[in-house]
Amino acid sequence: MANSNLKNARNAKNDEFYTQYHDIEKEIGAYLELNPNAFRGKTVLMPCDDPEWSNFTKFFAQNFERYGIKKLISTSFAPESKSLKSNYQPTLFETTAPQFDKTKTIVNGKIFTLTHDKSADGKIDVNDLEWTYLKGDGDFKSEEIKKLRDEADIIITNPPFSLFREFLAWMVQAEKQFVVIGSKNAITYKEIFSLIKSNKMWVGTTSFSKDMLFISPEEIDPSEKPDSATRTVEGIVYLRSPSVWYTNLDHGRRHQPLKLMTISDNLKFNKKLKGKTFYDKYDNYDAIEVPFTDAIPSDFNGVMGVPISFLDKYSPEQFEILGMASSAGYNNEVVGIPFLGDKDARPLINGKNTYARVFIKNRERK
């Protein structure tokens, strides 16, 4: 899903894009590498989900015993509330269940839970999921879902992009651990960057250099959306999105320091810097420009402006984050140090805007 697709999703309130199983498996594996007991004895909640289709539900149900999960809860939003009433058809899974209700299937969300070996086959997995209708439509802001939030230890999901800020605040307010997917651009939001700066949230292990591919629940005709980033494989439509994982669960990569060269060695050996002028000082901010993460110098003790993609290489033991400058216009409130001028929220070089920058310093080596 390209940026235009994200915009269309927000405008249409169509946020139904399903995360691929292997993306979930790769990301969650990174937390378990650092802490094999990250989920042991925990209640895991997946709101904003569609348990009948969601790979989140499938993945955690299949790994329930392996991870030592205490309870798995997954909830969905009512079709009517997602403006899907006109073409919605319940699945055979739902219609053949004794609790099926042709009225509730439209106006009520569903809740799936997993706690024990219901099928008595000697293992706990996806076949042991139990479901019923929620009392309400499944909106995460409802009191019904808030109670589930308060019961949970960890929240894991791909929330609606259009409600990401609100959803993040909903989790942070309850002081929950979480692993969620959001747009890379969300980093420039004041509320979100403030959490990153204060080390209360960080990005996951998925690289900034790649966009994520999501499964679309609807067929898309590329001729109708020529600017959309879609790919169809064996009848399944995938949409590319500039997205990353956001979390407050620790993982090993964020404690791996970057290998840095000195300024002089970068100018000699870093191919990206060949024949160009770098490390310029900003006109309106007391810092130098470092346009590539792999060009951060080891021997500079002042403030440096680096791309936001730096955050997937950020080690809190190696660097200190001071703030951010972007066209969002947060200026002093986010940056933390007054600009020397008022022309733009982004730093200037020779009177010209640069890109959004995160301001960092090397931590003193002991």
XYZ file of C-alpha atoms in Angstrom:
366
model
C 0.000 0.000 0.000
C 1.634 3.217 -1.151
C 1.142 6.555 0.579
C -1.849 7.243 -1.666
C -3.368 3.947 -0.567
C -2.923 4.902 3.085
C -4.658 8.196 2.416
C -7.515 6.412 0.667
C -7.781 4.007 3.592
C -8.068 6.895 6.026
C -10.629 8.701 3.929
C -12.763 5.622 3.424
C -12.151 4.322 6.954
C -11.134 1.101 5.220
C -8.322 -0.182 7.392
C -8.756 -3.877 6.694
C -5.283 -4.914 5.607
C -4.071 -8.257 6.909
C -0.536 -8.882 8.122
C 1.358 -11.784 6.604
C 2.095 -14.780 8.822
C 5.842 -14.800 8.163
C 6.125 -11.097 9.082
C 4.540 -11.824 12.461
C 6.719 -14.889 12.966
C 9.918 -12.961 12.181
C 9.098 -10.033 14.449
C 7.911 -12.042 17.443
C 10.928 -14.316 17.143
C 13.213 -11.359 17.872
C 11.648 -10.800 21.299
C 11.916 -14.479 22.151
C 15.595 -14.555 21.183
C 16.295 -12.008 23.921
C 13.751 -13.377 26.387
C 12.387 -16.900 25.737
C 9.774 -16.283 28.451
C 8.468 -13.002 27.012
C 4.928 -14.426 26.734
C 5.000 -17.092 29.423
C 2.098 -16.813 31.854
C 0.796 -13.748 29.999
C -2.648 -12.834 28.723
C -2.320 -11.631 25.127
C -5.011 -9.376 23.626
C -5.431 -8.766 19.899
C -8.099 -6.084 19.453
C -8.905 -4.465 16.084
C -8.556 -7.981 14.737
C -10.659 -10.309 12.608
C -10.094 -13.686 14.234
C -11.576 -15.642 11.334
C -9.005 -14.211 8.917
C -6.245 -12.805 11.082
C -2.779 -14.316 10.949
C -2.156 -12.831 14.397
C -4.786 -15.126 15.891
C -3.545 -18.129 13.926
C 0.084 -17.531 14.846
C -0.408 -17.141 18.585
C -2.967 -19.956 18.756
C -0.547 -22.324 17.028
C 2.264 -21.282 19.386
C 0.128 -21.094 22.544
C 1.823 -23.955 24.371
C 5.293 -23.287 22.977
C 5.255 -19.711 24.283
C 3.558 -20.658 27.558
C 0.700 -18.194 27.026
C -1.887 -18.099 29.800
C -4.814 -16.764 27.762
C -5.339 -15.527 24.215
C -8.096 -13.015 23.432
C -8.924 -11.766 19.947
C -11.764 -9.407 19.029
C -13.288 -8.098 15.810
C -15.238 -5.008 14.802
C -18.869 -5.408 13.658
C -19.395 -5.381 9.858
C -22.023 -2.658 10.157
C -19.579 -0.406 11.992
C -17.039 -0.951 9.209
C -19.588 0.071 6.550
C -19.568 -3.463 5.163
C -23.234 -4.274 5.786
C -24.292 -4.065 2.140
C -21.951 -6.801 0.871
C -21.127 -8.696 4.061
C -21.563 -12.459 4.064
C -20.803 -14.448 7.239
C -18.403 -17.332 6.808
C -19.383 -20.985 6.861
C -17.398 -21.230 10.101
C -19.824 -18.818 11.724
C -23.108 -19.932 10.154
C -22.586 -23.598 11.099
C -21.856 -22.757 14.741
C -24.735 -23.289 17.212
C -24.366 -19.713 18.516
C -24.835 -18.149 15.058
C -27.264 -15.218 15.100
C -28.164 -13.607 11.767
C -28.834 -10.268 13.491
C -25.773 -10.175 15.704
C -23.453 -11.138 12.849
C -23.988 -7.656 11.397
C -24.103 -5.383 14.438
C -21.957 -7.178 17.016
C -18.254 -7.838 17.096
C -16.872 -11.255 17.986
C -14.519 -12.426 20.706
C -12.306 -15.496 20.394
C -10.569 -16.929 23.450
C -8.070 -19.716 23.949
C -7.188 -21.142 27.355
C -7.319 -24.943 27.281
C -7.519 -28.132 25.214
C -11.202 -27.983 24.299
C -10.915 -30.671 21.602
C -9.199 -33.115 23.979
C -6.578 -34.035 21.368
C -3.675 -33.553 23.766
C -2.570 -30.112 22.599
C -3.763 -26.500 22.674
C -3.906 -24.855 19.268
C -6.147 -23.037 16.803
C -8.722 -25.840 16.952
C -9.406 -25.003 20.590
C -10.465 -21.401 20.010
C -13.887 -20.609 21.438
C -15.976 -17.705 20.229
C -19.105 -15.760 20.952
C -20.584 -12.393 20.033
C -19.569 -9.300 21.939
C -22.298 -7.233 23.561
C -21.250 -4.255 21.441
C -19.644 -3.614 18.067
C -16.071 -4.293 19.223
C -14.816 -0.705 19.124
C -11.570 -0.622 21.113
C -12.777 2.571 22.817
C -15.844 0.821 24.277
C -15.995 -0.142 27.949
C -16.313 -3.784 26.923
C -12.970 -3.799 25.113
C -11.350 -1.571 27.738
C -12.052 -4.291 30.310
C -10.251 -6.794 28.080
C -7.376 -4.329 27.728
C -7.129 -4.034 31.488
C -7.092 -7.830 31.833
C -4.312 -8.253 29.271
C -0.574 -8.137 29.839
C 0.457 -7.636 26.202
C -1.453 -6.102 23.262
C -0.469 -7.220 19.766
C -2.237 -6.153 16.571
C -2.265 -4.186 13.343
C -4.547 -1.289 14.398
C -6.429 0.921 11.922
C -3.947 3.355 10.398
C -6.561 6.102 10.631
C -6.743 5.678 14.422
C -3.122 4.907 15.223
C -2.496 7.875 17.507
C -5.686 7.246 19.434
C -4.997 3.532 19.699
C -1.456 4.071 20.952
C -2.697 6.489 23.619
C -5.297 3.873 24.612
C -2.533 1.333 25.297
C -0.099 3.739 26.938
C -2.817 5.048 29.252
C -3.276 1.519 30.612
C 0.511 1.018 30.893
C 0.454 -2.144 28.796
C 3.206 -3.853 26.889
C 2.538 -3.886 23.166
C 3.731 -4.852 19.704
C 1.803 -3.027 16.971
C 2.203 -1.957 13.348
C 2.046 1.661 12.208
C 3.175 3.971 9.438
C 6.814 5.079 9.386
C 5.526 8.645 9.118
C 3.928 8.279 12.547
C 7.389 8.781 14.024
C 7.073 12.503 13.286
C 3.861 12.776 15.331
C 4.485 14.713 18.513
C 2.833 12.171 20.816
C 4.676 9.240 19.273
C 8.137 10.754 19.014
C 7.888 11.899 22.630
C 7.546 8.237 23.665
C 10.539 7.263 21.535
C 12.648 10.106 22.900
C 11.843 9.152 26.499
C 12.653 5.483 25.778
C 9.102 4.365 26.518
C 8.671 2.994 22.993
C 10.940 2.004 20.117
C 10.711 0.482 16.670
C 10.807 -3.270 16.177
C 13.218 -5.310 14.107
C 11.764 -4.781 10.620
C 14.138 -2.621 8.597
C 13.218 0.888 7.470
C 14.753 0.058 4.095
C 11.822 -2.193 3.215
C 8.096 -1.591 3.020
C 5.752 -4.211 4.437
C 3.357 -6.178 2.235
C -0.191 -6.648 3.515
C -2.955 -8.874 2.205
C -5.969 -6.998 0.871
C -9.403 -8.473 1.702
C -10.761 -7.043 -1.543
C -9.666 -7.438 -5.135
C -8.119 -4.274 -6.540
C -8.020 -3.437 -10.233
C -4.597 -1.797 -10.826
C -6.011 0.012 -13.901
C -8.402 1.872 -11.602
C -5.583 2.779 -9.198
C -2.469 3.076 -11.363
C -0.536 4.789 -8.572
C -1.200 2.048 -6.040
C 1.559 -0.357 -5.060
C -0.134 -3.711 -5.509
C 0.987 -7.200 -6.392
C -1.251 -10.162 -7.165
C 0.097 -13.663 -6.500
C -2.139 -16.687 -7.095
C -5.240 -14.534 -6.827
C -4.179 -12.803 -3.587
C -3.723 -9.033 -3.719
C -0.819 -7.624 -1.696
C -0.465 -3.946 -0.894
C 2.854 -2.320 -0.074
C 2.937 0.023 2.905
C 5.738 2.122 4.444
C 5.118 0.578 7.848
C 7.138 -0.583 10.835
C 6.553 -2.290 14.161
C 6.311 -0.179 17.313
C 6.826 -1.786 20.706
C 7.901 -1.447 24.322
C 9.008 -5.091 24.495
C 12.759 -5.367 24.467
C 14.612 -7.103 21.652
C 18.283 -7.769 21.119
C 18.843 -5.674 18.016
C 18.328 -2.381 19.846
C 21.295 -3.177 22.076
C 23.677 -3.869 19.199
C 25.907 -0.817 18.699
C 26.615 0.531 15.243
C 30.168 0.225 13.997
C 31.256 3.823 13.401
C 34.187 5.471 11.667
C 35.737 8.838 12.422
C 34.900 11.870 10.310
C 38.178 11.605 8.406
C 37.736 7.873 7.759
C 34.172 8.426 6.556
C 35.389 11.057 4.090
C 38.118 8.688 2.888
C 36.309 5.354 2.785
C 32.522 5.869 2.864
C 31.443 5.560 -0.769
C 28.259 7.534 -0.159
C 30.335 10.598 0.715
C 32.764 10.464 -2.196
C 33.093 13.782 -4.016
C 30.496 15.499 -1.862
C 30.466 17.909 1.048
C 29.064 16.552 4.277
C 28.845 17.354 7.960
C 27.675 20.909 7.213
C 26.445 22.947 10.130
C 22.778 23.986 9.994
C 21.886 27.649 9.552
C 19.195 27.593 12.209
C 20.279 24.889 14.620
C 23.514 24.105 16.425
C 24.127 20.687 14.885
C 25.711 19.080 11.832
C 23.971 17.300 8.974
C 24.520 13.530 8.713
C 22.353 12.361 5.788
C 23.136 8.624 6.154
C 23.026 6.509 9.282
C 26.192 4.670 8.277
C 28.007 8.019 8.082
C 27.535 8.916 11.761
C 31.043 9.831 12.990
C 32.453 8.238 16.114
C 34.621 11.239 17.036
C 32.037 14.045 16.994
C 30.751 14.998 20.434
C 28.213 17.595 19.348
C 24.629 17.312 18.099
C 23.952 15.542 14.789
C 20.868 15.534 12.588
C 20.217 12.052 11.171
C 17.387 10.528 9.064
C 14.405 9.037 10.895
C 15.477 5.673 9.442
C 18.258 5.842 12.056
C 15.721 4.653 14.620
C 15.865 1.029 13.489
C 19.605 1.106 14.290
C 19.259 3.091 17.497
C 20.941 1.683 20.575
C 20.144 3.642 23.757
C 23.506 2.619 25.196
C 25.343 4.190 22.233
C 23.293 7.305 21.444
C 21.192 9.921 23.183
C 18.115 11.224 21.366
C 17.634 14.955 21.900
C 14.668 15.673 19.649
C 13.330 15.944 16.125
C 12.838 18.579 13.468
C 10.220 18.034 10.772
C 7.727 19.908 8.636
C 5.048 18.914 11.136
C 5.900 22.191 12.869
C 6.466 21.008 16.431
C 9.729 22.929 16.710
C 10.846 23.523 20.281
C 8.288 21.244 21.890
C 9.706 18.183 20.151
C 13.260 19.270 19.442
C 13.837 20.441 22.974
C 16.394 23.085 21.963
C 15.306 26.411 20.411
C 15.965 26.916 16.723
C 18.086 29.911 15.799
C 15.506 30.974 13.205
C 11.819 30.629 12.365
C 11.805 29.833 8.635
C 10.837 26.198 8.984
C 10.532 23.383 11.480
C 13.213 21.518 9.543
C 16.889 22.449 9.763
C 18.283 24.650 6.986
C 21.551 24.490 5.063
C 22.408 27.576 3.023
C 18.800 28.679 3.390
C 17.369 25.426 1.991
C 15.248 22.897 3.849
C 16.647 19.494 4.612
C 14.522 16.439 5.322
C 13.054 15.571 8.701
C 15.867 14.881 11.121
C 16.313 13.187 14.485
C 18.869 14.969 16.649
C 21.286 12.710 18.489
C 24.593 12.717 20.337
C 27.154 9.985 20.840
C 27.133 8.887 24.438
C 30.420 9.303 26.248
C 32.511 6.149 26.104
C 33.529 4.925 29.523
